CSV table of C-alpha atoms in Angstrom, one decimal:
chain,number,residue,atom,x,y,z
A,15,UNK,CA,-4.6,-2.3,-23.1
A,16,UNK,CA,-7.7,-0.7,-21.4
A,17,UNK,CA,-7.1,-2.7,-18.3
A,18,UNK,CA,-3.4,-1.3,-18.2
A,19,UNK,CA,-4.8,2.3,-18.4
A,20,UNK,CA,-7.4,1.7,-15.7
A,21,UNK,CA,-4.9,0.2,-13.4
A,22,UNK,CA,-2.4,2.9,-13.9
A,23,UNK,CA,-5.0,5.4,-13.2
A,24,UNK,CA,-6.3,3.6,-10.0
A,25,UNK,CA,-2.6,3.3,-8.7
A,26,UNK,CA,-1.8,7.0,-9.6
A,27,UNK,CA,-4.8,8.1,-7.7
A,28,UNK,CA,-3.8,6.2,-4.7
A,29,UNK,CA,-0.3,7.5,-4.8
A,30,UNK,CA,-1.8,11.1,-4.9
A,31,UNK,CA,-4.0,10.2,-1.8
A,32,UNK,CA,-1.0,8.8,0.0
A,33,UNK,CA,1.1,11.8,-0.8
A,34,UNK,CA,-1.7,14.2,0.4
A,35,UNK,CA,-2.2,12.3,3.6
A,36,UNK,CA,1.4,12.2,4.2
A,37,UNK,CA,2.0,15.8,3.7
A,38,UNK,CA,-1.2,16.8,5.8
A,39,UNK,CA,0.1,14.5,8.8
A,40,UNK,CA,3.7,15.8,8.3
A,41,UNK,CA,5.3,12.4,8.1
A,42,UNK,CA,8.7,12.0,6.8
A,43,UNK,CA,8.8,11.9,3.0
A,44,UNK,CA,10.3,8.4,2.9
A,45,UNK,CA,7.0,6.9,4.0
A,46,UNK,CA,5.1,7.8,0.9
A,47,UNK,CA,8.1,7.5,-1.3
A,48,UNK,CA,8.5,3.8,-0.6
A,49,UNK,CA,4.6,3.4,-1.0
A,50,UNK,CA,4.9,5.0,-4.5
A,51,UNK,CA,7.8,2.6,-5.3
A,52,UNK,CA,5.5,-0.2,-4.3
A,53,UNK,CA,2.8,1.1,-6.6
A,54,UNK,CA,5.1,1.6,-9.6
A,55,UNK,CA,6.3,-2.1,-9.3
A,56,UNK,CA,2.7,-3.2,-9.1
A,57,UNK,CA,2.0,-1.4,-12.3
A,58,UNK,CA,5.1,-3.0,-13.9
A,59,UNK,CA,3.8,-6.4,-12.9
A,60,UNK,CA,0.4,-5.8,-14.2
A,61,UNK,CA,1.6,-4.7,-17.4
A,62,UNK,CA,3.9,-7.9,-17.9
A,63,UNK,CA,0.9,-10.1,-17.7
């Protein structure tokens, strides 16, 4: 249970960094949206273990 929470926190933090960097560099929103989708699917995979 604790591992799930830690994994989720790490992934959320990395997603926030990706959004911030993406906004700072004025990239297309699709770039970081697809990365977040990957992060979310990673969380789902971790929780299924």
